[in-house]
mmCIF file of C-alpha atoms in Angstrom:
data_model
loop_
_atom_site.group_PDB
_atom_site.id
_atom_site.type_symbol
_atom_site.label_atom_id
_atom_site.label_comp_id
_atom_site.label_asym_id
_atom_site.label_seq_id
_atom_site.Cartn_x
_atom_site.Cartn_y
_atom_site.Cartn_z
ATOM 1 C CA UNK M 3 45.828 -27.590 225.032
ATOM 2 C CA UNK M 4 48.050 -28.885 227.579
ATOM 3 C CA UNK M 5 46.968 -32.164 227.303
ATOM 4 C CA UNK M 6 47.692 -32.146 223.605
ATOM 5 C CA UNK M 7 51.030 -31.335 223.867
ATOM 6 C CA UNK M 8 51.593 -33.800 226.513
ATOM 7 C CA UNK M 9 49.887 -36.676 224.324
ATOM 8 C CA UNK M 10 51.860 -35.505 222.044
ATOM 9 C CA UNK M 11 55.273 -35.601 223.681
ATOM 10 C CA UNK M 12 54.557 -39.305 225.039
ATOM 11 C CA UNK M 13 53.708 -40.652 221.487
ATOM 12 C CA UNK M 14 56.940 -39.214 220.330
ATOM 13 C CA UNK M 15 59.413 -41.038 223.139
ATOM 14 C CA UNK M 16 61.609 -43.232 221.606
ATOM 15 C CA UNK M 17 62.735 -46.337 222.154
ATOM 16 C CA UNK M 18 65.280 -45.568 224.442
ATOM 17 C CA UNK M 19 62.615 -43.485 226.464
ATOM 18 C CA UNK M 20 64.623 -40.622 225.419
ATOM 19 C CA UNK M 21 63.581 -37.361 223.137
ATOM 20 C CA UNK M 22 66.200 -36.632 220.142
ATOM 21 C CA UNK M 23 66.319 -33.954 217.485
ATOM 22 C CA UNK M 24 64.656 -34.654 214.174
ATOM 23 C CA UNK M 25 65.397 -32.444 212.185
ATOM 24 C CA UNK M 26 66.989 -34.255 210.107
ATOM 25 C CA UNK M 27 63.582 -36.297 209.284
ATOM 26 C CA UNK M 28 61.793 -33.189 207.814
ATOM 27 C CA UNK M 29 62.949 -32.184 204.714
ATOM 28 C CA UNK M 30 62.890 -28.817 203.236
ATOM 29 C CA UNK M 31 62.883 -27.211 206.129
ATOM 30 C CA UNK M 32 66.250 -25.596 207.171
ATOM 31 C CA UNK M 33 67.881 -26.627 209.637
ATOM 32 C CA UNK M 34 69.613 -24.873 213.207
ATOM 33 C CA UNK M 35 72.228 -25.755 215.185
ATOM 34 C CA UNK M 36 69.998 -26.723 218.668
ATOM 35 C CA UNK M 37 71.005 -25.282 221.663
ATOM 36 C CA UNK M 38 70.760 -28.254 223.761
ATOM 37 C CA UNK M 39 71.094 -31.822 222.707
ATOM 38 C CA UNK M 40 69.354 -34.655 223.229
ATOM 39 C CA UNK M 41 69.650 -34.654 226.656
ATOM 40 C CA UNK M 42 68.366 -31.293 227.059
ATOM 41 C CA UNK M 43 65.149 -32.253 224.807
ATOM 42 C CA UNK M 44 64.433 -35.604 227.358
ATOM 43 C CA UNK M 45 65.228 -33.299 230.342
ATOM 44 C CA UNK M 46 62.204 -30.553 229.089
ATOM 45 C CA UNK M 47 59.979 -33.281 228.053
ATOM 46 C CA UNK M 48 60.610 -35.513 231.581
ATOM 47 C CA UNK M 49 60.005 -31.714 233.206
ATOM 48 C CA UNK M 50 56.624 -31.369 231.121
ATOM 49 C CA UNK M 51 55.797 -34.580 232.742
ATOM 50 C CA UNK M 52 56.388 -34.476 236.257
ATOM 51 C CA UNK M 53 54.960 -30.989 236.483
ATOM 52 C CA UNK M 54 51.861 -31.959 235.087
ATOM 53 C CA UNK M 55 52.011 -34.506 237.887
ATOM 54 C CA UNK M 56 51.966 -31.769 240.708
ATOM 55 C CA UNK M 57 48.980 -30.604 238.695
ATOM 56 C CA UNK M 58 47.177 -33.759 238.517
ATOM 57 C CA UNK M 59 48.927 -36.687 240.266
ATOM 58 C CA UNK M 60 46.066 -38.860 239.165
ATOM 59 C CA UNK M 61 46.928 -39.986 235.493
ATOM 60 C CA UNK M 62 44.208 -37.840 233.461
ATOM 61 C CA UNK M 63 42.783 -41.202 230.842
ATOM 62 C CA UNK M 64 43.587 -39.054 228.074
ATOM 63 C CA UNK M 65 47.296 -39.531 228.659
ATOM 64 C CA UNK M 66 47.580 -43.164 229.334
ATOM 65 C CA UNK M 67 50.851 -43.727 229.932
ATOM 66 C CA UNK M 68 51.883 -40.659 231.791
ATOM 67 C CA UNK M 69 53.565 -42.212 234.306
ATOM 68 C CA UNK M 70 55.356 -44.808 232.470
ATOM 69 C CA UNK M 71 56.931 -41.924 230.262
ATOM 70 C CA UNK M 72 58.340 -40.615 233.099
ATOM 71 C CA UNK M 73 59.867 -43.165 234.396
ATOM 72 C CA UNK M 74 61.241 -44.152 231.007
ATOM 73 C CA UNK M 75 62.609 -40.831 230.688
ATOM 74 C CA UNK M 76 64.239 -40.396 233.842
ATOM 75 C CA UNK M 77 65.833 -43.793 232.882
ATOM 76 C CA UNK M 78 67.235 -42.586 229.701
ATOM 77 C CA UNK M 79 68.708 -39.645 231.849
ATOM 78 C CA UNK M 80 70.394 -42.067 234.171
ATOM 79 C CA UNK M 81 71.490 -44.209 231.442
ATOM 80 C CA UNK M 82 73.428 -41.069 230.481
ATOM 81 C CA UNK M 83 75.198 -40.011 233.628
ATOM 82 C CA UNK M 84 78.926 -39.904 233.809
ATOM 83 C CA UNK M 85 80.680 -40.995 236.664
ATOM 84 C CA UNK M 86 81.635 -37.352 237.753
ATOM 85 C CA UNK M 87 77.871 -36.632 237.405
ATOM 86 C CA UNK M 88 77.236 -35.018 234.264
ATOM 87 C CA UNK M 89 74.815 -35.922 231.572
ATOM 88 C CA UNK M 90 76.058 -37.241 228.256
ATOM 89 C CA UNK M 91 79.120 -36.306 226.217
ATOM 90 C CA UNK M 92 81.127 -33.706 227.417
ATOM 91 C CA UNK M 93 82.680 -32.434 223.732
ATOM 92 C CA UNK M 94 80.276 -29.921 222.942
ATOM 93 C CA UNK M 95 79.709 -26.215 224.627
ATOM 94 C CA UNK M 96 76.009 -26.990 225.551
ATOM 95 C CA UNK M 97 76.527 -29.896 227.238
ATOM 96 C CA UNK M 98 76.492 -27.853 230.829
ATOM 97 C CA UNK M 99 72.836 -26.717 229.726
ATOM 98 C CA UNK M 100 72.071 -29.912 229.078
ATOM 99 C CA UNK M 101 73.005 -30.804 232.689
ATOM 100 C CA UNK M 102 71.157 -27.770 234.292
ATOM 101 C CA UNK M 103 67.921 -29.242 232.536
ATOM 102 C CA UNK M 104 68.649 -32.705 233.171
ATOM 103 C CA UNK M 105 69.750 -32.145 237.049
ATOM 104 C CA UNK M 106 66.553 -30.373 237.278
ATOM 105 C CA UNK M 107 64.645 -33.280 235.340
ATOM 106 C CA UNK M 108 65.888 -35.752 238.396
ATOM 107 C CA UNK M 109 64.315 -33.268 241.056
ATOM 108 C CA UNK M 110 61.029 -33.136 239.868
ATOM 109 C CA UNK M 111 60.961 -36.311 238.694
ATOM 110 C CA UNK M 112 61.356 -37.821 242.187
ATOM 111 C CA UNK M 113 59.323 -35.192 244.164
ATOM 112 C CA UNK M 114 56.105 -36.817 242.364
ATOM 113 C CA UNK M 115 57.494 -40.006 242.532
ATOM 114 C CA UNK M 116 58.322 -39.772 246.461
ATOM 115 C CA UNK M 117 54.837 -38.661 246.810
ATOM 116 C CA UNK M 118 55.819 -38.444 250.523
ATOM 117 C CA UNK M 119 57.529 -41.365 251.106
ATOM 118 C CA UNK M 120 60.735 -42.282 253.264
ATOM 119 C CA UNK M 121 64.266 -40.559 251.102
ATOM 120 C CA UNK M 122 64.902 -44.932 250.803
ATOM 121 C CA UNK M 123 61.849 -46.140 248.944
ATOM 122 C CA UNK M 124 63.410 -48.194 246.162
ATOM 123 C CA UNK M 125 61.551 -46.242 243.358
ATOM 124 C CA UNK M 126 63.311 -42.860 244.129
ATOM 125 C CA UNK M 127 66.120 -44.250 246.269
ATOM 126 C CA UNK M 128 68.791 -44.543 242.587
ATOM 127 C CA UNK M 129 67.204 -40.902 241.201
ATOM 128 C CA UNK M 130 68.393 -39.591 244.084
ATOM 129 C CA UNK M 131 71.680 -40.726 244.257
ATOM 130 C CA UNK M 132 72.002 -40.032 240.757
ATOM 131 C CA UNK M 133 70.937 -36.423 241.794
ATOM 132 C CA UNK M 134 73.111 -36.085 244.561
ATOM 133 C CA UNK M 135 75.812 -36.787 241.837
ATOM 134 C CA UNK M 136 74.743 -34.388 239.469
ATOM 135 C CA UNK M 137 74.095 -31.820 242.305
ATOM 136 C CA UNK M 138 77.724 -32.182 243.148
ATOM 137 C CA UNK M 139 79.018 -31.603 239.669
ATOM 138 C CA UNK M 140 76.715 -28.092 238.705
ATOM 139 C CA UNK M 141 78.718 -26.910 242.231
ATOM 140 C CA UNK M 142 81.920 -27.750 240.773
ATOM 141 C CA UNK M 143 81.620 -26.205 237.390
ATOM 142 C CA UNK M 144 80.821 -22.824 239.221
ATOM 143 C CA UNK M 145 82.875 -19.786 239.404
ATOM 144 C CA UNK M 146 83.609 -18.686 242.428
ATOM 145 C CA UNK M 147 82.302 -16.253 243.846
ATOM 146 C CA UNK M 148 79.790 -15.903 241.082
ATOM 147 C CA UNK M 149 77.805 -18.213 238.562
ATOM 148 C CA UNK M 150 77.881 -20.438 235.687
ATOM 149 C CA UNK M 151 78.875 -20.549 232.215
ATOM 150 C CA UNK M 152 79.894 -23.832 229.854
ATOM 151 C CA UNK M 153 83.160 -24.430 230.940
ATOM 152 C CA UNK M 154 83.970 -27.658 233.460
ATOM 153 C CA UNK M 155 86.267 -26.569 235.530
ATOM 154 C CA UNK M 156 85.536 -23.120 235.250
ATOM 155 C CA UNK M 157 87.013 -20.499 233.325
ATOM 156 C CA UNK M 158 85.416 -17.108 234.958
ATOM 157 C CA UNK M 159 82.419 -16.450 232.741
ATOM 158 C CA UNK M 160 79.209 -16.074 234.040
ATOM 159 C CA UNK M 161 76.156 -15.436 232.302
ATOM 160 C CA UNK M 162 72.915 -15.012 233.493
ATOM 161 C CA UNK M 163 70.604 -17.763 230.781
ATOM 162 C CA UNK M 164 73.210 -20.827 232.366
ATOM 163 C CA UNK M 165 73.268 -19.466 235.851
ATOM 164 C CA UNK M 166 69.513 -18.915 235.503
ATOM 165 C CA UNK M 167 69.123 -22.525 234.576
ATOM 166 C CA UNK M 168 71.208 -23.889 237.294
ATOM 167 C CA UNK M 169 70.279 -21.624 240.368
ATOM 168 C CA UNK M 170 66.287 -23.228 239.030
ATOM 169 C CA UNK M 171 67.601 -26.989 239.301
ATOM 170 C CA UNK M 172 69.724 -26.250 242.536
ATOM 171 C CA UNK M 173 66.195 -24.623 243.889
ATOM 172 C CA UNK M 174 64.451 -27.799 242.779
ATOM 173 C CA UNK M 175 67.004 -30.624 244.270
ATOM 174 C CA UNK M 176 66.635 -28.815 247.429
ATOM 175 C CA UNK M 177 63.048 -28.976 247.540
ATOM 176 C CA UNK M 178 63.599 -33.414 247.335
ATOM 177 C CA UNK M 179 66.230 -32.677 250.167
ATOM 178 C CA UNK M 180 69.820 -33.073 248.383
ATOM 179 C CA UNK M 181 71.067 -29.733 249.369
ATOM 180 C CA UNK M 182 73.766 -27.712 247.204
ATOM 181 C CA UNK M 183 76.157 -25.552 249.319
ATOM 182 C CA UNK M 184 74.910 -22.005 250.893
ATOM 183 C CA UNK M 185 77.998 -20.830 248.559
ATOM 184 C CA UNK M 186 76.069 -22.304 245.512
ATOM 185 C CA UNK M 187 72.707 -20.183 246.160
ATOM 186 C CA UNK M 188 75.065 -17.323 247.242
ATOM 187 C CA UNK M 189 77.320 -16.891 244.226
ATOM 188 C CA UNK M 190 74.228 -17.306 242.240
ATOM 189 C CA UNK M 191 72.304 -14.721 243.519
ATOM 190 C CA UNK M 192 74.925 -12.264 243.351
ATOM 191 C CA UNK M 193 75.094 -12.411 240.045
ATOM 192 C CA UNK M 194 71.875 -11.749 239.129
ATOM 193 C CA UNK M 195 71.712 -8.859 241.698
ATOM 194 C CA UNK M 196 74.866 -7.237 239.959
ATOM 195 C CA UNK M 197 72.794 -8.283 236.238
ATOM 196 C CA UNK M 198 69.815 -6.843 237.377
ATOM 197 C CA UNK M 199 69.249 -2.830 236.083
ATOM 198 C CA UNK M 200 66.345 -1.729 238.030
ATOM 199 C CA UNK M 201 65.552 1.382 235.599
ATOM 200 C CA UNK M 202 64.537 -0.827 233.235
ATOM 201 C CA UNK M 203 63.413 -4.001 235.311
ATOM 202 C CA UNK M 204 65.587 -6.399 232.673
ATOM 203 C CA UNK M 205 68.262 -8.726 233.721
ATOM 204 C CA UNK M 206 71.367 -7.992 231.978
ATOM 205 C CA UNK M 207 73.020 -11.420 230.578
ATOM 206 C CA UNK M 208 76.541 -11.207 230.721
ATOM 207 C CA UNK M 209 79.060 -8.302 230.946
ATOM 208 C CA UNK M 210 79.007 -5.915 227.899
ATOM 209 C CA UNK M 211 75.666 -8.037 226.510
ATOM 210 C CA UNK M 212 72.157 -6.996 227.981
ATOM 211 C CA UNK M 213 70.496 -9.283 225.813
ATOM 212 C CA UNK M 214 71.057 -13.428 225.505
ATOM 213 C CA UNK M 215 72.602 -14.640 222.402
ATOM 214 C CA UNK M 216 70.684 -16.040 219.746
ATOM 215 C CA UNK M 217 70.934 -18.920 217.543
ATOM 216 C CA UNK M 218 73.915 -17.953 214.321
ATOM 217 C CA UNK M 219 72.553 -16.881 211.352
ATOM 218 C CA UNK M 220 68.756 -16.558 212.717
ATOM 219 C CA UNK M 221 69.197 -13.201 214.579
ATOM 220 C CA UNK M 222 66.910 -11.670 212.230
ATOM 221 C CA UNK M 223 64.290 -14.397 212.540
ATOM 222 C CA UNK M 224 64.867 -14.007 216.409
ATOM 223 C CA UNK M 225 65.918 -10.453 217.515
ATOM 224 C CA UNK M 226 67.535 -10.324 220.881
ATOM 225 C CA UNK M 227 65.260 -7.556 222.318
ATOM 226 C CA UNK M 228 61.985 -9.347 221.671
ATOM 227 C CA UNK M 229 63.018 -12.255 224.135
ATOM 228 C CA UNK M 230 63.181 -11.651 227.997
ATOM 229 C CA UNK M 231 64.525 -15.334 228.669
ATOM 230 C CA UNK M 232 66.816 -13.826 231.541
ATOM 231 C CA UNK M 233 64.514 -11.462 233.058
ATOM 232 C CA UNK M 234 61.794 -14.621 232.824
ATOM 233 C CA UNK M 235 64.435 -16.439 234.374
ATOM 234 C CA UNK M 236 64.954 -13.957 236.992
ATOM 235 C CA UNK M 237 61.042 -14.102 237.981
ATOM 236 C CA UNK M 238 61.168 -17.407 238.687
ATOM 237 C CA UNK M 239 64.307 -17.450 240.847
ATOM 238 C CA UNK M 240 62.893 -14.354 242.707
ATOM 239 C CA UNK M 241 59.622 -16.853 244.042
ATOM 240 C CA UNK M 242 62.402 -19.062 245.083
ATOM 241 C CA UNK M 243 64.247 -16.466 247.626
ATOM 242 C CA UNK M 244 62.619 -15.795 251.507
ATOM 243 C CA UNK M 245 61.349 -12.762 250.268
ATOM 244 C CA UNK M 246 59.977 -11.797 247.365
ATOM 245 C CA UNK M 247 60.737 -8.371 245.538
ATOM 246 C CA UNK M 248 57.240 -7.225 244.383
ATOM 247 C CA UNK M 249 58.755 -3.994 242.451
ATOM 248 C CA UNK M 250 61.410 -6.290 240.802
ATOM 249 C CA UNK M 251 58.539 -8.850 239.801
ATOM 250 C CA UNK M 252 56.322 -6.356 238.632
ATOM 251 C CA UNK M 253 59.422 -4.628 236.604
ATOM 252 C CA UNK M 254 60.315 -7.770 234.921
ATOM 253 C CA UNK M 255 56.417 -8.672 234.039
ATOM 254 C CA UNK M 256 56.200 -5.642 232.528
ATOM 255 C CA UNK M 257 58.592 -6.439 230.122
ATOM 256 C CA UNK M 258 57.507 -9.752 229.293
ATOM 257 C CA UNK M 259 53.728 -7.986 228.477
ATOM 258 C CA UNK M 260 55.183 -5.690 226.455
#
């Protein structure tokens, strides 16, 4: 199965070497407002990619092409970057998700293309500048003293989906060696200590809201308290810390079996 979807995803990279939204190519089906753009859907599909890699860093033959794709894709992601370090256009609210995913896109993309080899090898050597750049502005569009929102500069809201996704590419550019502040990893993990309600072993997502938003007009379709995205989101940050918090882990599984 996961080498279907993979297959899939490479036969579907444009051009560009990007991923776009389509929905405008399938008709009769209504459409939603996505909550990421395009460069959020590259980002996910370069992630797909380069953790299959850590799975199998020999390309499997039945996706031919593996490799290439990434590459391609990280391109497109580069092609993108702004001189202050974001991703793409700046004129929409989800463009800071966008970044999150695409920051953490860059990471994993050079961590199997490294593949152990000196931070200067000429294959990795303009991802990771280009990370270092983006890595610079997901610090600056943090509130501080606590975590992120969609605001650059930011405007004191925090919420624990955004955080979430930038405390996970933070984690994953340090892992490649381009290192966010301690203050970064700090404010984050504030936040989703004060989120966190260990009665019910769900991570709250914002002040007055314990559940994430949901896409206008589809609340019905998608109810708020059948997705755990923050407490999911929560699980894998917790892996990330020096010590793990078994009860909190098992508290947050929980939910997600329910």
């Amino acid at each position: 199965a996961l080498e279907r979807g993979l297959a899939w995803l490479i036969a579907e990279q444009a051009e560009d070497g990007g991923w776009h939204d389509v929905q405008s190519e399938l008709p009769g089906v209504p459409q939603i407002v996505p909550y990421f753009d395009d460069i959020g859907a590259t980002a996910l599909a370069v992630q797909a990619l380069a953790r299959h890699c850590k799975l199998w860093p020999s390309e499997p033959a039945a996706l031919k092409g593996r490799d290439r794709a990434l590459v391609r894709g990280l391109d497109h992601l580069l092609k993108t970057q702004n001189e202050n370090g974001s991703f793409g256009p700046q004129h929409t609210f989800v463009y800071l998700v966008g970044h999150a995913l695409g920051t953490e896109a860059l990471a994993l993309g050079i961590s199997h293309l490294a593949a152990g080899e000196p931070a200067e090898q000429p294959v990795t050597k303009r991802y990771r500048e280009a990370l270092v750049k983006a890595v610079a502005f997901a610090e600056a569009s943090r509130n501080p003293y606590g975590g992120w929102r969609y605001d650059h500069p930011p405007m004191g809201d925090n919420d624990s989906m955004q955080t979430g996704r930038m405390m996970a590419a933070l984690v994953e550019a340090f892992a490649v060696e381009v290192h966010a502040s301690p203050q970064a990893f700090a404010g984050g993990y504030s936040w989703f200590e004060e989120m966190h309600d260990p009665q019910t072993g769900r991570m709250g997502y914002m002040g007055g809201s314990t559940y994430a938003l949901r896409i206008l007009g589809r609340q019905t379709e998608f109810p708020m308290d059948k997705v755990e995205l923050s407490t999911a989101l929560d699980m894998i940050l917790l892996v990330s810390r020096e010590s793990v918090d078994i009860d909190r882990m098992s508290g947050g599984a929980k939910l997600l079996l329910a």
